[in-house]
Short mmCIF file of C-alpha atoms and ligand atoms in Angstrom, two decimals:
data_model
loop_
_atom_site.label_atom_id
_atom_site.label_comp_id
_atom_site.label_asym_id
_atom_site.label_seq_id
_atom_site.Cartn_x
_atom_site.Cartn_y
_atom_site.Cartn_z
CA MET A 160 32.09 57.89 76.96
CA ASN A 161 32.77 61.62 76.79
CA LYS A 162 36.38 62.77 76.41
CA ARG A 163 38.38 62.67 79.63
CA VAL A 164 38.80 66.04 81.38
CA THR A 165 42.46 67.06 81.42
CA VAL A 166 44.52 69.57 83.38
CA PRO A 167 44.81 71.88 80.30
CA ASP A 168 40.98 71.71 79.97
CA ILE A 169 40.64 72.98 83.55
CA VAL A 170 43.11 75.84 82.96
CA ALA A 171 41.45 76.76 79.64
CA ALA A 172 38.02 77.02 81.30
CA LYS A 173 39.01 80.15 83.25
CA GLY A 174 36.80 83.06 82.23
CA LYS A 175 34.80 80.86 79.84
CA ARG A 176 32.65 78.59 82.02
CA LYS A 177 32.24 77.66 85.67
CA LEU A 178 34.13 74.59 86.86
CA THR A 179 32.58 71.92 89.08
CA MET A 180 34.26 69.72 91.66
CA LEU A 181 32.92 67.37 94.33
CA THR A 182 34.58 64.93 96.71
CA ALA A 183 34.22 61.15 96.54
CA TYR A 184 35.91 58.45 98.58
CA ASP A 185 34.66 55.14 97.20
CA PHE A 186 33.65 53.35 94.00
CA PRO A 187 29.84 53.77 93.94
CA THR A 188 29.93 57.41 95.02
CA ALA A 189 32.63 58.24 92.49
CA ARG A 190 30.46 56.70 89.75
CA TRP A 191 27.54 58.95 90.68
CA VAL A 192 29.80 62.01 90.72
CA ASP A 193 31.34 61.13 87.36
CA ARG A 194 27.97 60.40 85.76
CA SER A 195 26.65 63.76 86.98
CA GLY A 196 29.15 65.41 84.62
CA MET A 197 31.41 66.93 87.27
CA ASP A 198 34.75 68.28 85.95
CA MET A 199 36.85 67.16 88.92
CA VAL A 200 36.55 64.51 91.64
CA LEU A 201 38.57 65.24 94.75
CA VAL A 202 39.48 62.39 97.05
CA GLY A 203 39.70 64.83 99.94
CA ASP A 204 41.28 64.22 103.30
CA SER A 205 37.83 65.24 104.59
CA LEU A 206 37.57 61.44 104.34
CA ALA A 207 38.90 61.47 107.91
CA MET A 208 35.82 63.31 109.16
CA VAL A 209 32.90 62.32 106.95
CA VAL A 210 33.80 58.66 106.35
CA LEU A 211 36.07 57.63 109.22
CA GLY A 212 34.47 59.68 112.01
CA HIS A 213 37.52 61.67 113.20
CA GLU A 214 37.17 65.17 114.65
CA ASP A 215 39.55 66.70 112.09
CA THR A 216 41.48 65.79 108.94
CA LEU A 217 44.86 65.12 110.58
CA ALA A 218 44.30 61.44 111.30
CA VAL A 219 44.43 60.07 107.75
CA GLY A 220 47.75 59.06 106.23
CA MET A 221 49.10 58.12 102.81
CA GLU A 222 47.98 54.47 102.93
CA GLU A 223 44.33 55.36 103.56
CA MET A 224 44.37 58.13 100.93
CA ILE A 225 45.94 55.82 98.33
CA HIS A 226 43.45 53.04 99.17
CA HIS A 227 40.44 55.35 98.67
CA THR A 228 41.90 57.09 95.61
CA LYS A 229 42.36 53.67 93.94
CA ALA A 230 38.65 52.93 94.46
CA VAL A 231 37.64 56.31 93.04
CA SER A 232 39.95 55.97 90.02
CA ARG A 233 38.44 52.57 89.22
CA ALA A 234 35.03 54.24 88.97
CA VAL A 235 35.77 57.52 87.20
CA GLN A 236 35.89 57.52 83.40
CA ARG A 237 35.57 61.20 82.54
CA ALA A 238 36.36 63.59 85.39
CA LEU A 239 39.84 64.63 86.50
CA VAL A 240 40.68 62.68 89.68
CA ILE A 241 42.64 64.65 92.29
CA GLY A 242 44.23 63.00 95.33
CA ASP A 243 44.48 65.13 98.46
CA MET A 244 47.91 65.00 100.12
CA PRO A 245 47.36 64.18 103.81
CA PHE A 246 48.93 65.94 106.80
CA LEU A 247 52.71 65.33 107.04
CA SER A 248 52.94 63.72 103.61
CA TYR A 249 54.53 66.85 102.08
CA GLN A 250 55.55 69.22 104.90
CA ALA A 251 58.67 67.44 106.20
CA SER A 252 60.84 67.42 103.07
CA ILE A 253 60.67 68.19 99.36
CA GLU A 254 61.84 64.70 98.44
CA GLN A 255 59.13 63.06 100.53
CA ALA A 256 56.56 65.44 99.05
CA VAL A 257 57.46 64.49 95.47
CA LEU A 258 57.56 60.75 96.23
CA ASN A 259 54.21 60.83 98.02
CA ALA A 260 52.60 62.97 95.31
CA GLY A 261 53.95 60.55 92.71
CA ARG A 262 52.24 57.63 94.50
CA PHE A 263 48.83 59.21 93.83
CA LEU A 264 49.53 59.11 90.08
CA LYS A 265 51.56 55.92 89.87
CA GLU A 266 49.69 53.63 92.28
CA ALA A 267 46.26 55.23 92.67
CA HIS A 268 45.84 56.47 89.07
CA ALA A 269 44.85 60.03 90.04
CA GLN A 270 45.68 62.72 87.46
CA ALA A 271 46.67 65.41 89.98
CA VAL A 272 47.25 66.12 93.68
CA LYS A 273 46.12 68.89 96.00
CA LEU A 274 48.04 70.32 98.93
CA GLU A 275 47.35 73.05 101.48
CA GLY A 276 49.32 76.24 102.10
CA GLY A 277 50.90 79.27 100.47
CA THR A 278 54.50 80.51 100.55
CA ARG A 279 55.69 77.72 102.80
CA VAL A 280 54.82 74.97 100.30
CA LEU A 281 56.21 76.69 97.18
CA PRO A 282 59.39 74.54 97.07
CA GLN A 283 57.23 71.40 97.21
CA VAL A 284 54.88 72.68 94.47
CA SER A 285 57.82 73.59 92.19
CA ALA A 286 59.48 70.20 92.72
CA MET A 287 56.26 68.29 92.04
CA VAL A 288 55.51 70.29 88.90
CA ALA A 289 59.11 69.73 87.74
CA ALA A 290 58.50 66.00 88.22
CA GLY A 291 55.43 66.23 85.94
CA ILE A 292 52.82 66.07 88.70
CA PRO A 293 49.88 68.50 88.29
CA VAL A 294 49.23 70.33 91.58
CA GLN A 295 46.13 72.10 92.86
CA GLY A 296 46.75 74.63 95.65
CA HIS A 297 44.49 75.28 98.65
CA LEU A 298 44.37 78.60 100.52
CA GLY A 299 42.26 80.25 103.21
CA LEU A 300 40.87 77.89 105.80
CA THR A 301 43.33 75.05 105.40
CA PRO A 302 42.00 72.36 107.76
CA GLN A 303 45.40 70.70 108.29
CA SER A 304 46.53 73.97 109.97
CA ALA A 305 43.31 74.48 111.98
CA ALA A 306 45.25 74.39 115.28
CA GLN A 307 47.52 77.19 114.06
CA LEU A 308 44.56 79.17 112.65
CA GLY A 309 42.68 78.89 115.96
CA GLY A 310 39.97 76.59 114.61
CA PHE A 311 37.79 76.25 111.52
CA LYS A 312 37.43 80.00 110.96
CA VAL A 313 36.89 82.33 108.00
CA GLN A 314 40.28 83.62 106.74
CA GLY A 315 41.40 86.87 105.07
CA LYS A 316 39.14 89.12 107.12
CA THR A 317 41.63 92.01 107.50
CA ALA A 318 43.32 93.93 104.68
CA GLU A 319 46.68 92.58 105.83
CA ALA A 320 45.48 88.95 105.83
CA ALA A 321 43.72 89.44 102.49
CA LYS A 322 46.91 90.83 100.88
CA ILE A 323 48.85 87.78 102.06
CA LEU A 324 46.22 85.49 100.51
CA ILE A 325 46.42 87.34 97.18
CA GLU A 326 50.23 87.11 97.18
CA ASP A 327 50.11 83.42 98.17
CA ALA A 328 47.73 82.70 95.30
CA GLN A 329 49.96 84.53 92.80
CA GLU A 330 53.01 82.63 94.05
CA LEU A 331 51.24 79.27 93.85
CA ALA A 332 50.18 80.02 90.28
CA ALA A 333 53.74 81.14 89.40
CA ALA A 334 55.10 77.90 90.92
CA GLY A 335 52.89 75.95 88.53
CA CYS A 336 49.61 75.15 90.33
CA PHE A 337 46.93 74.51 87.69
CA SER A 338 44.14 75.71 89.99
CA ILE A 339 43.66 76.89 93.56
CA VAL A 340 40.96 75.98 96.08
CA LEU A 341 39.84 78.99 98.16
CA GLU A 342 38.16 77.92 101.39
CA ALA A 343 36.16 80.13 103.79
CA ILE A 344 37.29 83.52 102.47
CA PRO A 345 35.06 86.64 102.17
CA ALA A 346 33.55 86.73 98.68
CA ALA A 347 35.13 90.10 97.82
CA ILE A 348 38.63 88.80 98.60
CA ALA A 349 38.06 85.56 96.66
CA ALA A 350 36.96 87.74 93.71
CA ARG A 351 40.19 89.78 93.97
CA ILE A 352 42.26 86.57 94.06
CA THR A 353 40.34 85.21 91.07
CA GLU A 354 41.20 88.35 89.09
CA ALA A 355 44.81 88.28 90.24
CA VAL A 356 45.73 84.77 89.08
CA PRO A 357 45.85 83.22 85.58
CA VAL A 358 44.57 79.83 86.81
CA PRO A 359 41.06 78.88 87.96
CA THR A 360 40.03 79.39 91.58
CA ILE A 361 37.67 76.79 93.02
CA GLY A 362 35.67 78.17 95.93
CA ILE A 363 34.20 76.52 99.00
CA GLY A 364 32.65 79.20 101.17
CA ALA A 365 34.32 81.83 98.99
CA GLY A 366 31.39 83.28 97.04
CA ARG A 367 30.21 83.04 93.45
CA GLU A 368 33.00 85.05 91.76
CA CYS A 369 35.37 82.07 91.94
CA ASP A 370 35.98 80.23 88.66
CA GLY A 371 34.37 77.10 90.08
CA GLN A 372 32.91 75.52 93.20
CA VAL A 373 33.66 72.47 95.32
CA LEU A 374 31.73 70.85 98.16
CA VAL A 375 32.03 67.69 100.21
CA ILE A 376 29.60 65.09 98.84
CA HIS A 377 28.34 64.07 102.28
CA ASP A 378 27.27 67.70 102.83
CA VAL A 379 25.59 68.01 99.42
CA LEU A 380 23.61 64.81 99.94
CA GLY A 381 22.78 65.44 103.60
CA LEU A 382 24.70 62.38 104.75
CA PHE A 383 26.79 64.11 107.43
CA ASP A 384 24.68 65.58 110.16
CA ARG A 385 27.25 66.31 112.91
CA PHE A 386 27.34 69.92 111.70
CA VAL A 387 26.48 71.78 108.49
CA PRO A 388 28.81 74.71 107.64
CA LYS A 389 27.19 77.99 106.51
CA PHE A 390 28.56 77.59 102.99
CA VAL A 391 26.91 74.21 102.42
CA LYS A 392 23.72 73.76 100.43
CA GLN A 393 22.09 70.38 101.00
CA TYR A 394 20.59 69.19 97.71
CA ALA A 395 19.13 66.09 99.40
CA ARG A 396 18.61 64.77 102.95
CA LEU A 397 19.69 61.18 102.45
CA SER A 398 20.44 60.51 106.14
CA ALA A 399 16.72 60.59 106.93
CA THR A 400 15.84 58.50 103.84
CA ILE A 401 18.47 55.89 104.73
CA GLU A 402 17.39 55.70 108.38
CA GLU A 403 13.77 55.23 107.28
CA ALA A 404 14.72 52.43 104.88
CA LEU A 405 16.85 50.64 107.49
CA THR A 406 14.16 50.93 110.17
CA CYS A 407 11.63 49.50 107.72
CA TYR A 408 13.96 46.56 106.94
CA ARG A 409 14.48 45.83 110.64
CA GLN A 410 10.74 45.96 111.32
CA GLU A 411 9.92 43.65 108.40
CA VAL A 412 12.52 41.10 109.56
CA GLU A 413 11.18 41.26 113.12
CA THR A 414 7.55 40.82 111.99
CA GLY A 415 8.36 38.15 109.39
CA ALA A 416 7.18 40.32 106.47
CA PHE A 417 10.64 39.97 104.88
CA PRO A 418 11.71 37.84 103.11
CA GLY A 419 8.52 37.29 101.07
CA PRO A 420 7.94 34.47 98.56
CA GLU A 421 9.42 36.64 95.79
CA HIS A 422 12.78 36.71 97.65
CA THR A 423 12.81 32.99 98.40
CA PHE A 424 14.21 30.00 96.44
CA THR A 425 11.93 26.98 96.19
CA PHE A 426 12.95 23.34 96.48
CA ASP A 427 11.44 20.92 93.96
CA ALA A 428 8.50 19.02 95.57
CA LYS A 429 9.70 15.75 93.96
CA GLU A 430 13.06 16.16 95.64
CA THR A 431 11.41 16.87 98.99
CA ASP A 432 10.10 13.30 99.12
CA LYS A 433 13.66 11.99 98.82
CA LEU A 434 14.92 13.94 101.78
O1 LIG B 747 39.39 67.49 101.94
C1 LIG B 747 38.53 68.08 101.27
O2 LIG B 747 37.42 67.58 101.03
C2 LIG B 747 38.86 69.39 100.76
C3 LIG B 747 37.76 70.18 100.13
C4 LIG B 747 36.87 70.70 101.17
C5 LIG B 747 38.29 71.27 99.26
O3 LIG B 747 39.97 69.80 100.87
#
């Protein structure tokens, strides 16, 4: 087994090599992601949409996130496992934020947590870092605030909005975030943010100047076909492959072609006489 990726490894990679991150929500998927050599595995609250079929990410809570993070941690041997803090698990109070973040490390064996937001979550970030919990920030299109942002829209499109994003990123880094996800931000602004902070930026729809990239695994594998965001590249179309395989199975059962002799246990002929 290769050496486990650590938080200091992620920070040290800035400016030296591109970082890779992908989501996973269960044991077999997490094994594939880990074996592919990914630096970080995010148990994202995108779970709500791509696994549980909700319209947005708000529906998942701590229990579901802990349950799925446990499964991912059981599978991952090398990558850094990051648990995504769900809606209302950190916004209401600093104490609750630290206790919930701690559950990801203590019960679910993640090595870090991620939370969404800029200035307004700085007290939570500082308190978590003070408690020894590594925190990844998330700026730009923060899906938990989609209602406030007016939908799933590109952020930082005006100079004023872009300046706020740059300041937010600097404040998150100063509060102790070890890296910052930048979602749906014009590439030029993500590049400015990347230059402005001492920690790695991990882009999703934020251009190639970020220090690393993250995508949702269901998008990468073509497993989620409700919609495909502009920033997604599908490296496979597994939905179609899976549907073909399942249709073939159904047809073979209906026609009697499955199970064949090779899938069948035989009963000793001598024993048959005694029946
Ligand atoms: O929940 C998630 O999967 C995420 C990534 C898109 C960064 O937050």
